[in-house]
Amino acid sequence: MSKKIPVVIIDLREASVARQSHIQGAISIPAGQLVNYQAKFPKIKSAPIVLYAENTAVAERAFKVVRGWGYSKTAVLKDNFNGWVQAKGLVSKGSLTSEIVYIPKPVPGEINARKFAAIASKLPSDVFILDARDVDETKTGMLKGAVNIPTQDIIYRLNEIPRNKKIIIHCKTGTRASMAYETLKQNGYKVEFLNKKIKIDANGSFKIGS
């Protein structure tokens, strides 16, 4: 993952396991020690945070803790580290830092809310809206004309994403959309993503938050 993307990625596995192989740029905080790190988390509660562990149950317990601290853009990486490897994400070996450094800055590829809303309302013929949420999240509603491909599946389904259109990505909070953006950018697509929360109703109407 590009270091230009201001996302806090936390490896919840034991440090000895994480050192063997981890997501590039990840921070090591073993799940059993997470509660001791609250004061070290970013002061900005809107900081995007991605968690992964050895299994989903561990990651989801950590998710509840971090969300309970007020971090609204927290997400669990589906299928955890193994899923990332299978999706050909960038990995590193060696020691990880346990210091969380979050510096908000303009994000490459970010589309502003007003422009996104205009596109989502009209869906121009030269635009492809990619819904990067997990399948179960789309059951409450999808944008009209959007296509759902979960972030972790994109690398396997590039043939379903047109190269002759502008790709606009959204998820639920912007965190996974930024990861999807990186995947498509690396594969030569013209792409932007919504780096904000969005709530979509069953009829396709939507509301963009912070």
Short mmCIF file of C-alpha atoms in Angstrom, two decimals:
data_model
loop_
_atom_site.label_atom_id
_atom_site.label_comp_id
_atom_site.label_asym_id
_atom_site.label_seq_id
_atom_site.Cartn_x
_atom_site.Cartn_y
_atom_site.Cartn_z
CA MET A 1 0.00 0.00 0.00
CA SER A 2 1.19 3.46 -0.81
CA LYS A 3 2.52 5.45 2.12
CA LYS A 4 0.66 8.42 0.68
CA ILE A 5 -2.64 7.00 1.92
CA PRO A 6 -3.23 8.20 5.50
CA VAL A 7 -4.73 4.96 6.83
CA VAL A 8 -3.74 3.41 10.17
CA ILE A 9 -3.34 -0.34 9.58
CA ILE A 10 -3.09 -2.40 12.76
CA ASP A 11 -1.76 -5.96 12.86
CA LEU A 12 -3.41 -7.63 15.86
CA ARG A 13 -1.41 -10.84 15.67
CA GLU A 14 1.41 -11.63 18.06
CA ALA A 15 4.52 -9.59 17.26
CA SER A 16 6.58 -12.71 16.52
CA VAL A 17 4.04 -13.73 13.86
CA ALA A 18 3.73 -10.25 12.40
CA ARG A 19 7.49 -9.97 11.96
CA GLN A 20 7.47 -12.97 9.63
CA SER A 21 5.16 -11.22 7.17
CA HIS A 22 2.74 -8.29 7.45
CA ILE A 23 0.90 -5.72 5.39
CA GLN A 24 3.26 -3.00 4.28
CA GLY A 25 2.99 -0.03 6.61
CA ALA A 26 1.14 -1.92 9.36
CA ILE A 27 1.55 -1.20 13.07
CA SER A 28 1.98 -4.06 15.54
CA ILE A 29 -0.47 -4.06 18.46
CA PRO A 30 -1.27 -7.61 19.63
CA ALA A 31 -4.99 -8.01 20.34
CA GLY A 32 -4.39 -8.83 23.98
CA GLN A 33 -2.64 -5.50 24.48
CA LEU A 34 -5.02 -3.29 22.48
CA VAL A 35 -6.78 -1.74 25.50
CA ASN A 36 -3.44 -0.41 26.72
CA TYR A 37 -2.96 1.64 23.54
CA GLN A 38 -6.04 3.86 23.60
CA ALA A 39 -4.08 6.96 24.56
CA LYS A 40 -1.72 6.37 21.63
CA PHE A 41 -4.46 6.36 19.00
CA PRO A 42 -4.92 9.48 16.83
CA LYS A 43 -6.55 12.50 18.43
CA ILE A 44 -8.63 12.87 15.28
CA LYS A 45 -11.57 10.49 15.65
CA SER A 46 -12.24 10.47 11.91
CA ALA A 47 -8.87 8.82 11.23
CA PRO A 48 -9.40 5.74 9.02
CA ILE A 49 -8.30 2.58 10.84
CA VAL A 50 -8.06 -0.94 9.37
CA LEU A 51 -7.72 -3.96 11.64
CA TYR A 52 -6.63 -7.47 10.81
CA ALA A 53 -5.81 -10.52 12.92
CA GLU A 54 -5.31 -14.28 12.63
CA ASN A 55 -9.07 -14.75 12.40
CA THR A 56 -12.21 -12.68 12.01
CA ALA A 57 -13.48 -13.24 15.57
CA VAL A 58 -10.37 -11.59 17.05
CA ALA A 59 -10.53 -8.70 14.59
CA GLU A 60 -14.23 -8.08 15.25
CA ARG A 61 -13.67 -7.96 19.02
CA ALA A 62 -10.95 -5.37 18.44
CA PHE A 63 -13.27 -3.49 16.08
CA LYS A 64 -15.85 -3.10 18.84
CA VAL A 65 -13.19 -1.77 21.19
CA VAL A 66 -11.83 0.79 18.73
CA ARG A 67 -15.29 1.89 17.59
CA GLY A 68 -16.19 2.23 21.25
CA TRP A 69 -13.38 4.77 21.54
CA GLY A 70 -15.17 6.88 18.95
CA TYR A 71 -13.27 6.05 15.75
CA SER A 72 -16.08 6.05 13.20
CA LYS A 73 -13.95 5.03 10.22
CA THR A 74 -12.77 1.72 11.65
CA ALA A 75 -12.97 -1.36 9.43
CA VAL A 76 -12.00 -5.03 9.60
CA LEU A 77 -10.02 -6.40 6.68
CA LYS A 78 -12.15 -9.26 5.37
CA ASP A 79 -10.30 -12.60 5.41
CA ASN A 80 -7.56 -10.88 7.39
CA PHE A 81 -3.90 -11.26 6.41
CA ASN A 82 -4.38 -14.41 4.34
CA GLY A 83 -7.01 -12.64 2.28
CA TRP A 84 -4.61 -9.74 1.70
CA VAL A 85 -1.88 -12.10 0.51
CA GLN A 86 -4.26 -13.95 -1.80
CA ALA A 87 -5.34 -10.59 -3.23
CA LYS A 88 -1.66 -9.87 -4.01
CA GLY A 89 -1.46 -6.93 -1.62
CA LEU A 90 1.97 -5.55 -0.69
CA VAL A 91 3.64 -7.29 2.28
CA SER A 92 6.85 -6.76 4.25
CA LYS A 93 9.02 -8.75 6.64
CA GLY A 94 10.87 -7.72 9.77
CA SER A 95 10.07 -5.66 12.84
CA LEU A 96 7.02 -3.40 12.95
CA THR A 97 6.64 -0.19 14.87
CA SER A 98 4.05 0.03 17.63
CA GLU A 99 3.88 3.83 17.36
CA ILE A 100 0.80 5.20 15.69
CA VAL A 101 1.48 8.22 13.50
CA TYR A 102 -1.47 9.74 11.70
CA ILE A 103 -1.01 12.86 9.62
CA PRO A 104 -4.16 13.87 7.76
CA LYS A 105 -3.45 15.33 4.35
CA PRO A 106 -5.03 15.59 0.92
CA VAL A 107 -5.56 12.09 -0.36
CA PRO A 108 -4.58 11.26 -3.94
CA GLY A 109 -7.64 10.20 -5.90
CA GLU A 110 -10.22 11.61 -3.49
CA ILE A 111 -13.41 12.97 -5.05
CA ASN A 112 -15.30 15.70 -3.22
CA ALA A 113 -18.78 14.95 -1.90
CA ARG A 114 -20.59 17.41 -4.18
CA LYS A 115 -19.04 15.97 -7.34
CA PHE A 116 -19.72 12.41 -6.19
CA ALA A 117 -23.36 13.23 -5.45
CA ALA A 118 -23.80 14.77 -8.90
CA ILE A 119 -22.33 11.70 -10.59
CA ALA A 120 -24.31 9.24 -8.45
CA SER A 121 -27.55 11.11 -9.21
CA LYS A 122 -27.08 11.22 -12.98
CA LEU A 123 -24.69 8.30 -13.63
CA PRO A 124 -23.06 9.57 -16.87
CA SER A 125 -22.42 6.96 -19.52
CA ASP A 126 -18.66 7.37 -19.21
CA VAL A 127 -18.61 6.59 -15.46
CA PHE A 128 -18.63 3.26 -13.61
CA ILE A 129 -19.59 3.37 -9.93
CA LEU A 130 -17.95 0.61 -7.93
CA ASP A 131 -19.46 -0.28 -4.56
CA ALA A 132 -16.54 -1.78 -2.59
CA ARG A 133 -18.57 -2.88 0.43
CA ASP A 134 -18.96 -6.51 1.41
CA VAL A 135 -22.00 -8.24 -0.11
CA ASP A 136 -23.97 -8.36 3.13
CA GLU A 137 -23.63 -4.57 3.52
CA THR A 138 -25.37 -3.96 0.20
CA LYS A 139 -28.60 -5.64 1.31
CA THR A 140 -29.86 -2.41 2.85
CA GLY A 141 -29.48 -0.57 -0.44
CA MET A 142 -27.21 0.32 -3.36
CA LEU A 143 -26.76 3.33 -5.58
CA LYS A 144 -28.68 3.01 -8.81
CA GLY A 145 -26.42 1.66 -11.54
CA ALA A 146 -23.57 0.78 -9.16
CA VAL A 147 -21.78 -2.56 -9.28
CA ASN A 148 -20.73 -4.32 -6.10
CA ILE A 149 -17.23 -5.83 -5.98
CA PRO A 150 -15.85 -6.11 -2.42
CA THR A 151 -12.43 -4.54 -1.94
CA GLN A 152 -10.66 -7.84 -1.35
CA ASP A 153 -12.14 -9.36 -4.54
CA ILE A 154 -11.24 -6.57 -6.96
CA ILE A 155 -7.86 -7.99 -7.98
CA TYR A 156 -9.63 -11.18 -9.14
CA ARG A 157 -12.42 -9.37 -11.00
CA LEU A 158 -10.62 -6.74 -13.01
CA ASN A 159 -12.24 -8.11 -16.16
CA GLU A 160 -15.60 -6.86 -14.82
CA ILE A 161 -14.35 -3.28 -14.50
CA PRO A 162 -14.30 -1.30 -17.77
CA ARG A 163 -11.05 0.40 -18.75
CA ASN A 164 -12.76 2.88 -21.04
CA LYS A 165 -14.68 4.58 -18.22
CA LYS A 166 -13.85 6.69 -15.17
CA ILE A 167 -14.15 4.49 -12.07
CA ILE A 168 -15.71 6.06 -8.97
CA ILE A 169 -15.44 3.97 -5.79
CA HIS A 170 -17.29 4.16 -2.51
CA CYS A 171 -17.63 1.89 0.52
CA LYS A 172 -19.32 2.70 3.85
CA THR A 173 -16.76 5.06 5.36
CA GLY A 174 -14.09 5.63 2.68
CA THR A 175 -11.47 3.39 4.30
CA ARG A 176 -11.87 0.33 2.10
CA ALA A 177 -12.57 2.52 -0.92
CA SER A 178 -9.09 4.00 -0.51
CA MET A 179 -7.61 0.50 -0.58
CA ALA A 180 -9.66 -0.37 -3.66
CA TYR A 181 -8.46 2.84 -5.28
CA GLU A 182 -4.85 1.78 -4.76
CA THR A 183 -5.48 -1.62 -6.36
CA LEU A 184 -7.11 -0.13 -9.46
CA LYS A 185 -4.57 2.66 -9.76
CA GLN A 186 -1.75 0.12 -9.74
CA ASN A 187 -3.53 -1.73 -12.54
CA GLY A 188 -3.80 1.29 -14.81
CA TYR A 189 -7.37 2.46 -14.22
CA LYS A 190 -8.55 6.05 -14.21
CA VAL A 191 -10.13 6.12 -10.77
CA GLU A 192 -11.33 8.28 -7.87
CA PHE A 193 -12.92 7.40 -4.54
CA LEU A 194 -15.26 8.89 -1.95
CA ASN A 195 -13.37 9.34 1.31
CA LYS A 196 -16.48 9.89 3.43
CA LYS A 197 -19.28 7.97 5.09
CA ILE A 198 -22.31 7.28 2.94
CA LYS A 199 -25.68 5.85 3.89
CA ILE A 200 -27.74 4.30 1.11
CA ASP A 201 -31.43 3.48 1.39
CA ALA A 202 -33.32 0.62 -0.25
CA ASN A 203 -34.60 2.92 -3.01
CA GLY A 204 -31.08 4.05 -3.92
CA SER A 205 -31.28 7.46 -2.27
CA PHE A 206 -28.20 8.40 -0.28
CA LYS A 207 -26.75 10.76 2.28
CA ILE A 208 -23.04 11.62 2.49
CA GLY A 209 -21.62 12.35 5.93
CA SER A 210 -18.23 13.40 7.23
#
